[in-house]
Short mmCIF file of C-alpha atoms in Angstrom, two decimals:
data_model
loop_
_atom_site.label_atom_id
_atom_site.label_comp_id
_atom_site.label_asym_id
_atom_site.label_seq_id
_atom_site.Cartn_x
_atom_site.Cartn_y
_atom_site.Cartn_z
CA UNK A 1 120.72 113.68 72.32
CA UNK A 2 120.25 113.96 75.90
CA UNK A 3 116.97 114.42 77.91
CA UNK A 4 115.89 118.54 78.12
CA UNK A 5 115.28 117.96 81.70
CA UNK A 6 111.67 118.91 81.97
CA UNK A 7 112.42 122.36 80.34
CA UNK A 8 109.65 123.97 78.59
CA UNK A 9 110.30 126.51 75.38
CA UNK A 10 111.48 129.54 77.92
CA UNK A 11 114.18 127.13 79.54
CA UNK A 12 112.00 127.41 83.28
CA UNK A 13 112.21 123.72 84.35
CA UNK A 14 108.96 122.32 84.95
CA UNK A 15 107.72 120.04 87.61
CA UNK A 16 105.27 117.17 87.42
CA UNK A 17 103.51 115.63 89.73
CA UNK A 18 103.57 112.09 89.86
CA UNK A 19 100.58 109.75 89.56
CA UNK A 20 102.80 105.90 91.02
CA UNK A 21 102.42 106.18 94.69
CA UNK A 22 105.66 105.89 96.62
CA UNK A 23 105.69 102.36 98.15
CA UNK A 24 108.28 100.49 100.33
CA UNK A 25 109.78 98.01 98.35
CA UNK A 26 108.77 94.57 99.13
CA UNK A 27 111.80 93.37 99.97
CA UNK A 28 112.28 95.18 103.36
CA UNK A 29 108.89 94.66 104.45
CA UNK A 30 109.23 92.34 107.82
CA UNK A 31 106.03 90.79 107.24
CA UNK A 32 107.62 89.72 103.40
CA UNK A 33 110.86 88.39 105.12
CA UNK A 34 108.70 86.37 107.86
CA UNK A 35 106.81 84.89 104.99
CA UNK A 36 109.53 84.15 102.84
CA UNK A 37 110.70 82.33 105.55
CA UNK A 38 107.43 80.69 106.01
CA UNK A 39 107.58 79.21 102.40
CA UNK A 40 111.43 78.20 103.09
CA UNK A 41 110.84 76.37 106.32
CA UNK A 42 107.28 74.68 105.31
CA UNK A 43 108.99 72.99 102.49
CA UNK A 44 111.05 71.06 104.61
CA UNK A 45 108.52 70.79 107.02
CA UNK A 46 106.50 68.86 104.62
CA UNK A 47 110.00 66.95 103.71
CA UNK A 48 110.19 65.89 107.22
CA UNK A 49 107.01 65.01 108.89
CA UNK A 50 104.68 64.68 105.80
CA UNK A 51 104.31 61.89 103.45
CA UNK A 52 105.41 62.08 100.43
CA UNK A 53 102.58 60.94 98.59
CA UNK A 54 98.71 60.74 99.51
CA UNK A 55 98.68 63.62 101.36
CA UNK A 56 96.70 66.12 100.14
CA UNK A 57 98.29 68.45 102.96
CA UNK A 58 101.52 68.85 101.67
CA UNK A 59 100.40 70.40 98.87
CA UNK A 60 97.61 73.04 100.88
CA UNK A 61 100.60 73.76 102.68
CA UNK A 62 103.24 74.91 100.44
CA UNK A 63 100.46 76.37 98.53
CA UNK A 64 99.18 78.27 100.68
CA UNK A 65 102.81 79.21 102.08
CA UNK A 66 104.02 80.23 98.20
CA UNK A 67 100.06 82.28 97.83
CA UNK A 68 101.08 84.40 101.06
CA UNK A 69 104.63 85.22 99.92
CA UNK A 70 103.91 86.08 96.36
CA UNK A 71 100.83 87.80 96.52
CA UNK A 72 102.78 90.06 99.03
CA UNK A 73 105.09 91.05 96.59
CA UNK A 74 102.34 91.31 93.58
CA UNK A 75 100.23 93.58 96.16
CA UNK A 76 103.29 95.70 96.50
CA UNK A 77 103.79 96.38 92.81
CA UNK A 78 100.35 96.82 92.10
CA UNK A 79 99.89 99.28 94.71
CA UNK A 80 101.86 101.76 92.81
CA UNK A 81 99.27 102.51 91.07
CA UNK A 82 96.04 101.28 92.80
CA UNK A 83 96.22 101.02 96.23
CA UNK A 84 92.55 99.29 95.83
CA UNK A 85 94.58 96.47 94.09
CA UNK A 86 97.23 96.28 97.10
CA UNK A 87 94.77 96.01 99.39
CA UNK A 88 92.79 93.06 97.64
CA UNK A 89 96.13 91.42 97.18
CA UNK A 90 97.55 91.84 100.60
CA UNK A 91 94.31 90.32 101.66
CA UNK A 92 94.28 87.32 99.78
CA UNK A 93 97.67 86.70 101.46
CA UNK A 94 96.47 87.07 104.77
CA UNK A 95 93.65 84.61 104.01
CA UNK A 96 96.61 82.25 102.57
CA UNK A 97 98.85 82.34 105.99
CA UNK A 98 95.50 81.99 107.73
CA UNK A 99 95.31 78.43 105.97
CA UNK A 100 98.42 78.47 107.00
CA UNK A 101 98.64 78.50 110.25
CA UNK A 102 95.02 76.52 110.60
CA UNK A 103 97.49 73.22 108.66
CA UNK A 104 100.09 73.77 111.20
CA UNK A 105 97.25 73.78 114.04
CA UNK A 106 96.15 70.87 112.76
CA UNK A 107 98.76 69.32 112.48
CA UNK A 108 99.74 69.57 115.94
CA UNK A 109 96.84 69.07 117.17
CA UNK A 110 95.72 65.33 115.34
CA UNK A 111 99.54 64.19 116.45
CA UNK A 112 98.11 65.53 120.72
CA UNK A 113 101.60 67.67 120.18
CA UNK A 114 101.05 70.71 122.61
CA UNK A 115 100.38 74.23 120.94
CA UNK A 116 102.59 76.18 122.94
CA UNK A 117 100.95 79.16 125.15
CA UNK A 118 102.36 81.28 127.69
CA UNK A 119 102.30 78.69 130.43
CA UNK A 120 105.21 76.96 128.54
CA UNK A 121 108.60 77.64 129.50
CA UNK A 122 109.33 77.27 125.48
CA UNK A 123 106.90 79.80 124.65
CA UNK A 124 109.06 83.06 125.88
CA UNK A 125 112.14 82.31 124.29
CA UNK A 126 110.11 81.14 120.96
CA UNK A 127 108.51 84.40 120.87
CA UNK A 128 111.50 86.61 121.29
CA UNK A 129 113.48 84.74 118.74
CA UNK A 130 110.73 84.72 116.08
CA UNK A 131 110.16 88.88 116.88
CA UNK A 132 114.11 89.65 116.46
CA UNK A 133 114.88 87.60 113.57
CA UNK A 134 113.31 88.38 110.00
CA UNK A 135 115.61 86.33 107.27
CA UNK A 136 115.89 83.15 106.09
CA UNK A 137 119.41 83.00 107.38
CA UNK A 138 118.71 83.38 110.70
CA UNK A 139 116.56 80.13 111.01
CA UNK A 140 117.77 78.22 108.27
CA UNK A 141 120.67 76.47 110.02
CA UNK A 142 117.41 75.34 112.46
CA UNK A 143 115.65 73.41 109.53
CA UNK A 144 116.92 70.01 110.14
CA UNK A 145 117.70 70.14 113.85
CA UNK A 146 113.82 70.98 115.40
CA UNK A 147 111.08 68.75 116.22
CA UNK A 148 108.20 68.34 114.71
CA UNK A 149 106.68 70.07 117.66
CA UNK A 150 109.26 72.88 117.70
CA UNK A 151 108.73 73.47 113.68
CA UNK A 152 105.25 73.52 113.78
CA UNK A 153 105.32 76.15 116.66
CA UNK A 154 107.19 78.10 115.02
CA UNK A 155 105.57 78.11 111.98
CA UNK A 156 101.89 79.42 113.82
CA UNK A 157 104.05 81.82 115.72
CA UNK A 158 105.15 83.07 112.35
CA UNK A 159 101.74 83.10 110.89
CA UNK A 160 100.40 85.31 113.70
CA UNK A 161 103.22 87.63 113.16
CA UNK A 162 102.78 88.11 110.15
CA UNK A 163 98.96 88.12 110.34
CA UNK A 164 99.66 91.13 112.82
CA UNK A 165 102.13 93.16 110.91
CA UNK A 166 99.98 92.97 107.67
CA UNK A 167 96.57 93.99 109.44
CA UNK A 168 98.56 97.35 110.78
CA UNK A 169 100.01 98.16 107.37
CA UNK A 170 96.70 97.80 105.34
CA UNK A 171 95.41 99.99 108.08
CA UNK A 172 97.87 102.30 107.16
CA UNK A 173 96.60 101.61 103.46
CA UNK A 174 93.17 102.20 103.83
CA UNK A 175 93.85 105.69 106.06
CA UNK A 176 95.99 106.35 102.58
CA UNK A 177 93.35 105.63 100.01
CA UNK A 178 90.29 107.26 101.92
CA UNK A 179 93.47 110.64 102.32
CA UNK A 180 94.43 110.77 98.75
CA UNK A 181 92.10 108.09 96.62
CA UNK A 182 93.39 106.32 94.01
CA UNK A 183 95.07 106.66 90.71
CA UNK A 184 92.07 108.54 89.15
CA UNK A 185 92.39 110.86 91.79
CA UNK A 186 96.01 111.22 91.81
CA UNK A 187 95.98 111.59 87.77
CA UNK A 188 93.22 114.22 88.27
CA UNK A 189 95.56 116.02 90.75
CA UNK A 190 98.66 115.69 88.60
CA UNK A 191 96.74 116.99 86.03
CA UNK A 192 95.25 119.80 87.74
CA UNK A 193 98.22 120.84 89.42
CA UNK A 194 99.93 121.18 85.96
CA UNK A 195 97.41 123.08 85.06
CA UNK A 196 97.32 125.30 87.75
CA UNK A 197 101.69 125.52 87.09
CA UNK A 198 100.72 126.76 83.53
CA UNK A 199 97.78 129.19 84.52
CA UNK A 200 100.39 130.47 87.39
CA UNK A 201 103.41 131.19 84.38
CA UNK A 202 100.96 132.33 81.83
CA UNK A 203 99.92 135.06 84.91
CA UNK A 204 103.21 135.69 85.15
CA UNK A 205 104.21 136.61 81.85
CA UNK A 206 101.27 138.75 81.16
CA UNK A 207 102.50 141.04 84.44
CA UNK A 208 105.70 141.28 82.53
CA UNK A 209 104.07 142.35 79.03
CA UNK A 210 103.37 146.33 80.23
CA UNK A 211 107.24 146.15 81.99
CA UNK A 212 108.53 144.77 78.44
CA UNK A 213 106.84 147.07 76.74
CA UNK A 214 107.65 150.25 78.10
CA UNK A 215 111.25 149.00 77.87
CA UNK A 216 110.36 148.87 74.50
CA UNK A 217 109.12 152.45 74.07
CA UNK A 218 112.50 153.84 76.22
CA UNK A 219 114.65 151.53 73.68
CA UNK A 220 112.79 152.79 70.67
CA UNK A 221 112.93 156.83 72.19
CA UNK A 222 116.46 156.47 73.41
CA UNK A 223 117.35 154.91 69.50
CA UNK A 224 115.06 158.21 68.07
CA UNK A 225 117.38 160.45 70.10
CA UNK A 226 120.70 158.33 68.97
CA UNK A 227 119.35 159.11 65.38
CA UNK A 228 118.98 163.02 65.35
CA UNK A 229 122.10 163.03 67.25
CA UNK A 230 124.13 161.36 64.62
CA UNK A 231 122.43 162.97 61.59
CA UNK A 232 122.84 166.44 63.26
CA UNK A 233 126.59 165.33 63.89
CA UNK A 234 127.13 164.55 60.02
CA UNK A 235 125.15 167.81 58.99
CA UNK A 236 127.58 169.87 61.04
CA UNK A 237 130.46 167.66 60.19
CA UNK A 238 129.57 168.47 56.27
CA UNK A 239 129.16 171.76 56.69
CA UNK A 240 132.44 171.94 58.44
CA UNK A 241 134.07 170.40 54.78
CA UNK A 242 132.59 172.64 52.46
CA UNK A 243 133.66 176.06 54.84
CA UNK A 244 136.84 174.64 55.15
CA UNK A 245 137.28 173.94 51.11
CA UNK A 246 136.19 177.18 50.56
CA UNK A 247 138.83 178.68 52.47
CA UNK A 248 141.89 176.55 51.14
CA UNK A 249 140.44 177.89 47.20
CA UNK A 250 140.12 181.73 48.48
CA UNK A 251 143.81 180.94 49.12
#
């Protein structure tokens, strides 16, 4: 059998408020693309200019890389019903690409390879690049053709991006949770507001119980009349008979 679609026992379709919070999906967030693409590109950065063994740094790296990425995604999910949750989670990856970017720093840095600042004619073009493009696509075909310098640039110019985009969205969070609270709250308003539909319907059919009634009364009346009408019909109709016997035998 099919659904009823939300119809109660009088067919009125009901309506229910929902207590999952309506969240962009993870996948077009550009702060979840840049760090997708974080994860991506420092796994070959660690392929390239990291050794393969003995190092604790390749493995703070990715795993800090992989801890940004994912716990964007779990925040996302989570926040669907607890926006508290999102927030602690979108936090934790922040802290992650903060490592982040502090091993690419480093990196540079104990190899006296230049950090990149406005003063460098490399710096502009970086930056508009690293704004316009979101996807692994776009820098993939990169991966094996940049410097260590170049790669690690890019990587901290990621890691502030994203640093950036998540600190305005969890603004936009928090503005959200202190507006409309969490999923207690939103239960206790789904609840209440069905509530408040039922109270509203139960009003409404009481204002129709004197209307039904009195059609009630004119139904019963009008069937009262319809009665004496028909009985006074077949009185007249029998007395009709018996004159008109009478008159066929006094013939």
């Amino acid at each position: 059998m099919g659904r009823d679609d939300n119809r109660n026992h009088t067919g009125r379709k009901e309506e229910f408020q929902s207590i999952f919070r309506r969240v962009p999906k993870w996948q077009d967030l550009w702060f979840y693309q840049k760090s997708e693409v974080l994860y991506q590109m420092t796994f070959v950065f660690c392929e390239r200019f990291l050794p393969k063994f003995g190092d604790r740094t390749v493995d703070q790296m990715l795993q800090a890389a992989r801890s940004g990425k994912q716990n964007i995604v779990e925040g996302s999910e989570d926040g669907k019903t607890s926006t508290e949750m999102e927030l602690k989670l979108l936090n934790v990856a922040r802290s992650s690409i903060g490592e982040l970017r502090q091993d690419y720093e480093d990196f540079l840095k104990s190899r006296n390879l230049h950090i990149w600042n406005r003063e460098d004619t490399r710096f502009q073009p970086m930056q508009e690049f690293t704004k316009a493009h979101n996807t692994l696509a776009d820098y993939e075909p990169f991966f094996q053709k940049w410097s260590a310098e170049e790669m690690a640039n890019v990587g901290l110019t990621l890691c502030y991006q994203v640093d950036t985009m998540m600190n305005k969205y969890m603004e936009g969070l928090e503005r959200t949770f202190v507006t409309q609270g969490g999923i207690k709250e939103r239960m206790h308003q789904a609840r209440t507001g069905y509530r408040q539909q039922q109270d509203e319907r139960l009003a409404e059919l009481e204002k129709l119980v004197p209307q039904l009634q009195e059609q009630l009364a004119e139904s019963q009346a009008a069937y009262q009349d319809l009665k004496q009408r028909a009985l006074k019909a077949y009185h007249e109709q029998q007395t009709e008979i018996e004159r008109l016997k009478k008159l066929l035998e006094s013939k």
